[in-house]
Coordinates of C-alpha atoms in Angstrom, one line a residue:
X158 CA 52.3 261.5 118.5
X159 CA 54.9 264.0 117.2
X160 CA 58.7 264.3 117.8
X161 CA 59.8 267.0 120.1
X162 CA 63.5 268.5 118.4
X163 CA 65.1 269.3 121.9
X164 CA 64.8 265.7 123.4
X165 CA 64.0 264.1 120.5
X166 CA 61.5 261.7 122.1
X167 CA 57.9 260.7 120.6
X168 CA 55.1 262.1 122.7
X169 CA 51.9 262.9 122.5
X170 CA 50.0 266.0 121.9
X171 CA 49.5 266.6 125.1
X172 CA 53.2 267.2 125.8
X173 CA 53.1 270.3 123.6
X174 CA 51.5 273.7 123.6
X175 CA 49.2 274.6 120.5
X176 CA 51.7 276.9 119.1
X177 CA 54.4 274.1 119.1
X178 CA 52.1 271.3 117.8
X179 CA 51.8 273.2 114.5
X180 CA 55.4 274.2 113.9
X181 CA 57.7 271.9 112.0
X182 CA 59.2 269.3 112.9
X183 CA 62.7 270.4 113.6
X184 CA 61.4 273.5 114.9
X185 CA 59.1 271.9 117.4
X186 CA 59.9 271.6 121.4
X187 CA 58.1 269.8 124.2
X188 CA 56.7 271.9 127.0
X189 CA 59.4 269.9 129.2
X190 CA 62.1 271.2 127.1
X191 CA 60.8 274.8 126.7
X192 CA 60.8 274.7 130.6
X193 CA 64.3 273.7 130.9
X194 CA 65.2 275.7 128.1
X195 CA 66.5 272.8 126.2
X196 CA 68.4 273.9 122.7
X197 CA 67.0 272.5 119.2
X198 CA 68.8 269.3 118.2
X199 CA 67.2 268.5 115.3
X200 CA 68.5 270.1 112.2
X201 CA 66.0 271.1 109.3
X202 CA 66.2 268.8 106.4
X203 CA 69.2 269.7 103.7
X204 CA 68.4 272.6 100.6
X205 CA 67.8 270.8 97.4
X206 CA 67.6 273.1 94.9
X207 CA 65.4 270.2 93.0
X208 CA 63.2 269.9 95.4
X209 CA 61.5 272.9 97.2
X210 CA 60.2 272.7 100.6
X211 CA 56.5 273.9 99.7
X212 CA 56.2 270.6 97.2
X213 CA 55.1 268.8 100.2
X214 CA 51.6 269.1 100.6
X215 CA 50.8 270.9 104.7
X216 CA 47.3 271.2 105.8
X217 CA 46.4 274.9 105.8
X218 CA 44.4 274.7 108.7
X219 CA 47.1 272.4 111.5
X220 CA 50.3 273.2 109.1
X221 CA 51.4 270.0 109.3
X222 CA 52.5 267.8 106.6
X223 CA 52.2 264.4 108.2
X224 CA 49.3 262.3 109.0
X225 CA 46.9 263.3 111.7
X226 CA 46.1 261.5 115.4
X227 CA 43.7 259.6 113.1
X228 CA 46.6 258.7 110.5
X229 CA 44.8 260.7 108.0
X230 CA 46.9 262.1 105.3
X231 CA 46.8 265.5 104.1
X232 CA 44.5 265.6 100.7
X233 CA 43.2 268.2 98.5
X234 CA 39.7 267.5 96.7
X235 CA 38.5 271.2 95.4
X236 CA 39.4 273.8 92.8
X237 CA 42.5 275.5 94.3
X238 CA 45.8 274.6 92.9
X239 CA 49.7 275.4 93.6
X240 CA 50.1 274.7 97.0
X241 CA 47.0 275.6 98.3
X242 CA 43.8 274.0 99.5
X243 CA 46.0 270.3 100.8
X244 CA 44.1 269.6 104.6
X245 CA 43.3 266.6 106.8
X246 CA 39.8 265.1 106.9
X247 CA 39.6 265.9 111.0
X248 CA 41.0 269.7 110.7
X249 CA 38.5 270.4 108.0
X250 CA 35.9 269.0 110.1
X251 CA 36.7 270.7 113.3
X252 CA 36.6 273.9 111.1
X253 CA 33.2 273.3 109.4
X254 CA 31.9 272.3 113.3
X255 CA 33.2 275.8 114.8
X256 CA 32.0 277.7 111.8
X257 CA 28.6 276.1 112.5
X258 CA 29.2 277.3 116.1
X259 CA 30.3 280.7 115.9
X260 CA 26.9 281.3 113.6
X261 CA 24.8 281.1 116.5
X262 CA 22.2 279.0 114.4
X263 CA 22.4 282.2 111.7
X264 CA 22.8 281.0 107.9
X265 CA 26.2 280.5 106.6
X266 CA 26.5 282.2 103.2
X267 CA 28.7 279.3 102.3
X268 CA 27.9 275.6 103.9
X269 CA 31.5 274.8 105.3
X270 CA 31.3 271.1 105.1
X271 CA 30.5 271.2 101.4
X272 CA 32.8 274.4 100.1
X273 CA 36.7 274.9 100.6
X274 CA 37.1 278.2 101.8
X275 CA 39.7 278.8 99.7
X276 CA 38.7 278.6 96.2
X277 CA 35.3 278.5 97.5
X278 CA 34.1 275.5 95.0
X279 CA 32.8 272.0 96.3
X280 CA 34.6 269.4 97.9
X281 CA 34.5 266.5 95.8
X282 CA 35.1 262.5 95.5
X283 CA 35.9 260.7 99.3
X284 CA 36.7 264.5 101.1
X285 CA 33.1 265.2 99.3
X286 CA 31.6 262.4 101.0
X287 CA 33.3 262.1 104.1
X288 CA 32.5 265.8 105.2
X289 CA 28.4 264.9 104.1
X290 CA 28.5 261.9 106.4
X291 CA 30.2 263.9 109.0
X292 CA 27.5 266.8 108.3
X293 CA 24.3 264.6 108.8
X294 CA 26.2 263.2 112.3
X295 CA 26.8 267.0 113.6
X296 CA 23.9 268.5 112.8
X297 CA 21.8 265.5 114.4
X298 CA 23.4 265.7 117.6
X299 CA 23.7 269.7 117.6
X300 CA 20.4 270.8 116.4
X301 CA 18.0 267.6 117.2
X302 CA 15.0 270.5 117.0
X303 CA 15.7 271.6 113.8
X304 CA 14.4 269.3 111.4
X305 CA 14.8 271.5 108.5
X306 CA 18.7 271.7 109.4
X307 CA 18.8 267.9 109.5
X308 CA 16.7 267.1 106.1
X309 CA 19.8 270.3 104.6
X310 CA 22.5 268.1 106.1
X311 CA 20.6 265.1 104.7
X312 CA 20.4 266.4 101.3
X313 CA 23.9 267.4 101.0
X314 CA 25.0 263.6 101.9
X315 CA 22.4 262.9 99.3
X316 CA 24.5 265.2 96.7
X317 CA 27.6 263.6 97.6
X318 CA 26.8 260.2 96.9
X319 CA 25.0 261.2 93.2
X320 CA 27.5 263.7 92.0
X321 CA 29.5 261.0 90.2
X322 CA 27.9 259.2 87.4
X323 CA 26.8 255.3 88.1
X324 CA 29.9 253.8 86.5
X325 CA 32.2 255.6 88.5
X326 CA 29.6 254.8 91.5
X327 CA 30.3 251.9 93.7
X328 CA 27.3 249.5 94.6
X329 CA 27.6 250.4 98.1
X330 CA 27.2 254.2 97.7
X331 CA 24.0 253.6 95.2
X332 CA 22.5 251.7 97.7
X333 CA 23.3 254.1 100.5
X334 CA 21.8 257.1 97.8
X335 CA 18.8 255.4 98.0
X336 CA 18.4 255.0 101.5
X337 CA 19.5 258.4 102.2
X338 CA 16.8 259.9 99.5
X339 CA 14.4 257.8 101.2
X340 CA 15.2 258.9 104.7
X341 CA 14.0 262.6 103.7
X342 CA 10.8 261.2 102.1
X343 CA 10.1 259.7 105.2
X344 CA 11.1 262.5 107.6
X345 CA 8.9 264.9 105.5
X346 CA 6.3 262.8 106.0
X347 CA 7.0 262.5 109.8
X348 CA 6.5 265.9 110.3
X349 CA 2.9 266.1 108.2
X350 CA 1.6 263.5 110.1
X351 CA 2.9 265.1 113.2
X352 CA 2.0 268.3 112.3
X353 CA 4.9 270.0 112.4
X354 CA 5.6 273.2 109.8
X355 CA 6.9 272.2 106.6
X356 CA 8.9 275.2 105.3
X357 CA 9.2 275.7 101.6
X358 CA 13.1 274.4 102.1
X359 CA 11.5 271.3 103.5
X360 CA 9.3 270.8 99.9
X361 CA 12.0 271.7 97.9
X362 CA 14.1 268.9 99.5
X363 CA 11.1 266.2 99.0
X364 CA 11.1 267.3 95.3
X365 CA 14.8 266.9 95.2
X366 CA 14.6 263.1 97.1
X367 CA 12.1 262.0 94.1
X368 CA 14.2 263.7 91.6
X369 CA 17.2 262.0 92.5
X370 CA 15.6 258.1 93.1
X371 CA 14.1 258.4 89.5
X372 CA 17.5 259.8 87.9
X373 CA 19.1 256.7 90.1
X374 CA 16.8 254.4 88.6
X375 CA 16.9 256.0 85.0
X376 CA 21.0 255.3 85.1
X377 CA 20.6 251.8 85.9
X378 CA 17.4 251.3 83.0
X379 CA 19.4 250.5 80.1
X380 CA 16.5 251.6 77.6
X381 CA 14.2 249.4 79.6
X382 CA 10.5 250.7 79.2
X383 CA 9.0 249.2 82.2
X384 CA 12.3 251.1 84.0
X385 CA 11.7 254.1 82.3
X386 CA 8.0 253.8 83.3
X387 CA 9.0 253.3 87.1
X388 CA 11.7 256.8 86.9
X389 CA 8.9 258.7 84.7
X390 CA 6.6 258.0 88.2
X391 CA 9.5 259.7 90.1
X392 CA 10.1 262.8 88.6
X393 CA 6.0 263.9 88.1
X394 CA 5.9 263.1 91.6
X395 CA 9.4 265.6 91.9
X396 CA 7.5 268.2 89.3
X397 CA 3.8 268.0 91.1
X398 CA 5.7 269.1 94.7
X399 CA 8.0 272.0 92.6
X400 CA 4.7 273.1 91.2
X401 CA 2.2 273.3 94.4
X402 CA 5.1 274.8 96.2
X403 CA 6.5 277.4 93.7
X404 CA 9.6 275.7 92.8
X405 CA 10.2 277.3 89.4
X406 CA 13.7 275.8 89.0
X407 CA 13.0 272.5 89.9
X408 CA 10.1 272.7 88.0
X409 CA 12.4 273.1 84.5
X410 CA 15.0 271.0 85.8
X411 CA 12.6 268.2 86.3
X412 CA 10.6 268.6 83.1
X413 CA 13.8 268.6 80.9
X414 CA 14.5 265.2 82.8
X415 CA 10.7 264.0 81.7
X416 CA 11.4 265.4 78.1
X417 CA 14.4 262.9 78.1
X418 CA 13.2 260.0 79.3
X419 CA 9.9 259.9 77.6
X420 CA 12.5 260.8 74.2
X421 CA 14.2 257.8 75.1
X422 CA 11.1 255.4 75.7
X423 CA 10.2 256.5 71.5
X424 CA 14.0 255.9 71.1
X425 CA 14.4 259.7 69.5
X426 CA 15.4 263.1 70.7
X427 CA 12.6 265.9 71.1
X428 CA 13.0 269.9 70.4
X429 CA 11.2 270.0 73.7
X430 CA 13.8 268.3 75.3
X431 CA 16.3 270.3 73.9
X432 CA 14.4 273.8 75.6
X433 CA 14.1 272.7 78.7
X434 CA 17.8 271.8 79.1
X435 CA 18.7 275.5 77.4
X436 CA 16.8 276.6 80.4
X437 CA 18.3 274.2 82.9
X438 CA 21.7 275.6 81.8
X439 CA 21.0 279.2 81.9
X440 CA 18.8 279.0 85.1
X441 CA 22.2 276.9 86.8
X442 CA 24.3 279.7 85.2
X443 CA 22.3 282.3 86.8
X444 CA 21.5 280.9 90.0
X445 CA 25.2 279.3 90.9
X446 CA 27.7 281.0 88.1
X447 CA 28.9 279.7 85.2
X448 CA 31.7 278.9 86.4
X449 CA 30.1 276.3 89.0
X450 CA 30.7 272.8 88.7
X451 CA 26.8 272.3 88.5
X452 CA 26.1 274.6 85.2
X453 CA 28.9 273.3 83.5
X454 CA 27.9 269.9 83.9
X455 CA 24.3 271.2 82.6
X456 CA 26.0 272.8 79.8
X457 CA 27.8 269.9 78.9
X458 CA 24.2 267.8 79.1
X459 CA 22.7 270.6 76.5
X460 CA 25.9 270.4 74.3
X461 CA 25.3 266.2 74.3
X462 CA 21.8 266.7 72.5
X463 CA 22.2 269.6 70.4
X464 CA 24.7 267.3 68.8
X465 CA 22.7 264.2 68.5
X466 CA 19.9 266.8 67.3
X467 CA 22.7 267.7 64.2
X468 CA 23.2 271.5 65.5
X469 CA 27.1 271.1 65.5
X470 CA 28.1 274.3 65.5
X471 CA 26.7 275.5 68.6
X472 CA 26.9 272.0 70.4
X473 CA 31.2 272.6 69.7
X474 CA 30.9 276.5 70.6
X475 CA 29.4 275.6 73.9
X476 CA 31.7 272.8 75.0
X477 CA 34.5 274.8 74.1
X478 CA 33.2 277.6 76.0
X479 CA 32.9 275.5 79.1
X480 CA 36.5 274.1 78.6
X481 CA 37.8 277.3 78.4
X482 CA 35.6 278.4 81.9
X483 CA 36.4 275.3 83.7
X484 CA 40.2 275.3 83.0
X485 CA 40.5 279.4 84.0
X486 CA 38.5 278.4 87.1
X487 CA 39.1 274.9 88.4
X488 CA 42.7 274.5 86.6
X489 CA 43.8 271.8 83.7
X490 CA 43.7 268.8 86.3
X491 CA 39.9 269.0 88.1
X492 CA 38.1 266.5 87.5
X493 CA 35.5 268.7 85.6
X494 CA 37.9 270.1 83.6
X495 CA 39.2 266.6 82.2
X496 CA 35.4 266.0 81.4
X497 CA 34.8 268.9 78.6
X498 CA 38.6 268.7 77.5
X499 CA 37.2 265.0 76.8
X500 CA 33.8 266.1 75.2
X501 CA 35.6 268.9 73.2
X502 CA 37.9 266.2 71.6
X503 CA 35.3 263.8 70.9
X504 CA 32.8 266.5 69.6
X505 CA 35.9 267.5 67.0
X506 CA 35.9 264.0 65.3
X507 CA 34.8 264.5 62.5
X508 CA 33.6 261.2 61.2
X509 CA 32.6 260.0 57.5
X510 CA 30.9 257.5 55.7
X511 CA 33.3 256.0 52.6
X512 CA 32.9 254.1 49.4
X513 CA 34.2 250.5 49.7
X514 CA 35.4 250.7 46.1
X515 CA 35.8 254.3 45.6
X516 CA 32.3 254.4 44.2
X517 CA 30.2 257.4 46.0
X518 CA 27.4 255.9 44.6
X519 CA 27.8 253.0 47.0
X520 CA 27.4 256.0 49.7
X521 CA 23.8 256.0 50.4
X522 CA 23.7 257.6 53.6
X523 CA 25.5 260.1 55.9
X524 CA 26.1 258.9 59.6
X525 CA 24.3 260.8 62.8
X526 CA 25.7 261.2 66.0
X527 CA 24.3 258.4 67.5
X528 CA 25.4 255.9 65.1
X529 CA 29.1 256.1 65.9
X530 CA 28.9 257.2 69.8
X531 CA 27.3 254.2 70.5
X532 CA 29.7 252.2 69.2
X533 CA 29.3 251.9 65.0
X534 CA 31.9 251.7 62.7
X535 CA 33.2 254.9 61.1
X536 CA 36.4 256.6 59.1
X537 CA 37.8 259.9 60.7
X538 CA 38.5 262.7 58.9
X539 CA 42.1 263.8 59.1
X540 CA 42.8 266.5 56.6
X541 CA 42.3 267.7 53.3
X542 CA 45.3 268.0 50.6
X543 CA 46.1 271.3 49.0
X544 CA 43.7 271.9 46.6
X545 CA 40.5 270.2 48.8
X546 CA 40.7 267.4 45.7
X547 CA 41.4 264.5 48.1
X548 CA 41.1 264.1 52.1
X549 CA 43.1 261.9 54.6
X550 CA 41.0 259.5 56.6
X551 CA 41.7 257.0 58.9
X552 CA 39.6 253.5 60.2
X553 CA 37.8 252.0 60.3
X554 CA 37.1 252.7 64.1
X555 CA 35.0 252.5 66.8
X556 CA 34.1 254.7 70.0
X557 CA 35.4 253.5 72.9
X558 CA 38.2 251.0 71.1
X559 CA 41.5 250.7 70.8
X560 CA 41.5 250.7 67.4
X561 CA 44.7 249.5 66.5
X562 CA 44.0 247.9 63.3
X563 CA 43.0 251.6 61.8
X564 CA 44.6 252.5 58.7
X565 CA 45.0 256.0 57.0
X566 CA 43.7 256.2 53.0
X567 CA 44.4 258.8 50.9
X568 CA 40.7 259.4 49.0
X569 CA 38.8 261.6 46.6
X570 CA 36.6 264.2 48.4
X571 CA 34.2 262.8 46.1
X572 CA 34.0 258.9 48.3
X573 CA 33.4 260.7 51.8
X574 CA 30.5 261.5 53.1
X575 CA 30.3 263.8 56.5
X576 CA 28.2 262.7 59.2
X577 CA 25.3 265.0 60.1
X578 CA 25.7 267.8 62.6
X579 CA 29.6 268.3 61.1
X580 CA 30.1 272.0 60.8
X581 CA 30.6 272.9 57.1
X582 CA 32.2 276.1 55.6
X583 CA 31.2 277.6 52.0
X584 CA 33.4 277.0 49.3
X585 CA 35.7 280.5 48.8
X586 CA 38.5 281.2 47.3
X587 CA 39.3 283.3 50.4
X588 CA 39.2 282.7 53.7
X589 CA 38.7 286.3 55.0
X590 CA 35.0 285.9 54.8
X591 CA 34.1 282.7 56.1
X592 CA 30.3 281.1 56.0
X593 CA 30.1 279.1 59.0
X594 CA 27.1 276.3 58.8
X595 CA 26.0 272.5 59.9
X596 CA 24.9 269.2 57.8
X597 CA 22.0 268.5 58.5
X598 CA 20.6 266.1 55.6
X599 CA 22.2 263.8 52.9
X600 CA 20.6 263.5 49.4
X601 CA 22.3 260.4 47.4
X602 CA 20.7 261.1 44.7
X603 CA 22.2 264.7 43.7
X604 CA 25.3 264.6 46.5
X605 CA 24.2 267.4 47.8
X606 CA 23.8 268.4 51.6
X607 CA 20.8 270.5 53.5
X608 CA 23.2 272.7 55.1
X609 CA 21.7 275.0 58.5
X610 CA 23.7 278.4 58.2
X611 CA 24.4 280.5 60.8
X612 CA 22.2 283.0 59.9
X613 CA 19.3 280.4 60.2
X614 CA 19.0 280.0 56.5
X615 CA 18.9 276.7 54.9
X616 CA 20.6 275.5 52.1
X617 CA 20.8 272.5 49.6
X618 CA 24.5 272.4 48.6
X619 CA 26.5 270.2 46.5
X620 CA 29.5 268.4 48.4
X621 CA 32.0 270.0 46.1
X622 CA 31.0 273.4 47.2
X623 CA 31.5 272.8 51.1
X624 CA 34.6 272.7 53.2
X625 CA 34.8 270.8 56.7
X626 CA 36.9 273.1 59.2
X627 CA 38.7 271.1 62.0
X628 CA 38.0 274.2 64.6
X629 CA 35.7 276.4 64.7
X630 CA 36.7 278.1 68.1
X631 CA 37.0 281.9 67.6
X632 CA 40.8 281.8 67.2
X633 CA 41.0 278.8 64.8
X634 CA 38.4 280.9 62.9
X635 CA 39.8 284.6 63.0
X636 CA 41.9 286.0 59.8
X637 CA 45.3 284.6 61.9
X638 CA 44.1 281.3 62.9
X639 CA 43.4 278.1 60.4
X640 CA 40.4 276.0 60.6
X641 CA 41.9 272.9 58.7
X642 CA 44.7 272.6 60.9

């Protein structure tokens, strides 16, 4: 029901041509009125210079700003920004249904249901979601005899349900990801024992079922071996159908997943591991653009255990890299973007072991990753003094806490110890030629660290003779720019 401006009476859609029903409100006239030739008597809505008319979010595709018949509201789920991209569940169906139509059965280059066609990124969240569900139900009813079509429209439901991590995941939705990943193992199935063609899209989409129900299971383990047993299962079954069908990408993907869990069932991170998600992240970046949601999300998995493997430097080059890429294309407020501005920050902590009584001998180790991200006790490093003779650090603290009994102490460079993986630069007396390098071993004994240098090189250094930088972006590090700021 809309408001006609000439009589001013609520009708129904019905009551207006298709060119009325999309103008405004005080613009719009009943086909009664056009008839009679009624005159507007609706004014538009006062000028405030405050407030612009475009602030109010109007479907691009019905132009309206109100709720649909359905009483949806307009909302905007993508990568465009400004005053783009805002649209009604129902007029973003309609247009994914007719796209779908005019093809003629033809691929889409670009699935409508799942990509705006504006900033032509994924939906995500509910809109993600709600167009899947509304996918599987078209496609079912439009192309019954075309079962590769349906097990597509299945998968992309599948994606929409897993795309946000399990905490963020309601119980309902994991339980309806399994279902839904089961529903294609069983469909494949159908059409083996039925003899009908399975394509190579049908395979890949089998592979992709077992991938996700052992990544489902694997979030929900909680170290538990006979878990971790059950999702190991999963993904060889995911690998053997990637390998018999020549699914080279799935094939990485899915080992660098087996690398990781069988890492986490000895309780350590594995080089290997760390390969196979360097070429997860550049296959992603090749095969969707770096820019996609899905290789920066790989990228930010690779950054994760390069820094619990102590290679700082290039774990905080690469999530910086993907901030940088996500906030140029998705803007400062997508959802991905918060996620590496989040990783950058805590990535940039630079935390330290200290002396209880100012003694470094008490100092016996130096911290890893791991020991503070999973909720240890540690001081952060804040900044040195003038000279380098004495560093600010505040704590104790813990990841994840408020931490508002922290305290900042003033304290000889000589009572801190940094924790492995923190990028170091070489003692200088100037900064034009900076030595960029990583911790990557404590020695109590001479207070010296094993430092990795970018040139591959490895060095025992004394404490004293190392500098930890706050930045190491490229313009923090650049003649103009100040790495302990």
């Amino acid at each position: 029901m809309k408001i006609c401006a000439a009589c001013c009476n609520e009708l129904p859609q019905s009551s207006f041509s298709k060119k009325q029903w999309k103008l405004k409100q005080y613009e719009r006239r009943c086909t009664d009125c056009i008839a009679a030739n009624q005159e507007l008597q609706l004014k538009p809505p006062p000028k405030n210079n405050d407030v612009k008319e475009e602030d109010t979010p109007t479907c691009y595709i019905c132009l309206d700003d109100g709720p649909d018949d359905l009483g949806g509201e307009v909302m905007r789920d993508c990568s465009c920004r400004g005053s783009a991209g805002y649209v009604h569940l129902s007029c973003a169906v309609n247009y994914a249904e007719q796209k779908y139509i005019n093809s003629a059965g033809k691929k889409l280059k670009e699935n409508p249901f799942k990509i705006c066609p504006n900033c032509h990124q994924y939906y995500m969240n509910d809109l993600s979601i709600d167009m899947a569900k509304k996918c599987v139900s078209f496609i079912e009813k439009t192309y019954p005899r075309h079962p590769t079509m349906i097990l597509a429209a299945y998968v992309g439901r599948l994606e929409s349900l897993t795309t946000t991590k399990a905490q963020s995941r309601s119980p309902s939705q994991t339980k309806e990801a399994e279902q839904v990943a089961n529903s294609i193992l069983h469909k494949v199935r159908q059409m083996k024992l039925k003899r009908i063609p399975v394509t190579h899209s049908d395979h890949v989409y089998e592979a992709y079922a077992y991938e996700i129900l052992g990544c489902m299971i694997w979030e929900d383990s909680d170290g538990d071996k006979g878990k971790l047993q059950e999702v190991l299962g999963y993904l060889e079954k995911s690998l053997d159908v990637s390998k018999a069908n020549n699914f080279p990408n799935g094939c990485v993907r899915v080992r660098g997943f087996i690398e990781d869990v069988k890492s986490e069932i000895v309780e350590c991170d594995s080089e290997e591991s760390l390969v196979f998600q360097k070429q997860v992240y550049e296959q992603t970046s090749k095969e969707f653009g770096e820019s996609s949601q899905t290789a920066i999300q790989t990228g930010l998995k690779y950054s994760s255990t390069l820094k619990r493997l102590h290679q700082g430097v290039k774990a905080e080059l690469l999530v910086h890299k993907l901030n940088e890429i996500s906030h140029r294309s998705h803007g400062p407020d997508h959802r991905i973007t918060k996620l590496t501005l989040s990783r950058k920050s805590k990535f940039r902590c630079r935390a330290v072991s200290i002396s209880s009584n100012k003694s470094s001998d008490e100092i016996s180790q130096a911290l890893s990753y791991n020991d503070y991200d999973v909720g240890g006790t540690y001081y952060q490093f804040l900044q040195y003094d003038r000279n380098f003779d004495r560093c600010i650090v505040i704590g104790p603290m813990r990841m994840g806490s408020s931490n508002d009994n922290s305290k900042e102490l003033s304290l000889s460079t000589s009572d801190v110890v940094f924790a492995l993986g923190t990028p170091v630069i070489r003692e200088t007396d100037s900064l034009d030629n900076k030595e960029l390098g990583e911790i990557r071993s404590w020695n109590n004994e001479t207070k010296c660290y094993t430092v990795h240098w970018v040139d591959e090189s490895l060095e025992e250094v004394h404490r004293s003779k190392v500098w930890v930088p706050k930045c190491i972006c490229d313009k923090c590090m650049r003649d103009e720019g100040n790495p302990f700021n």
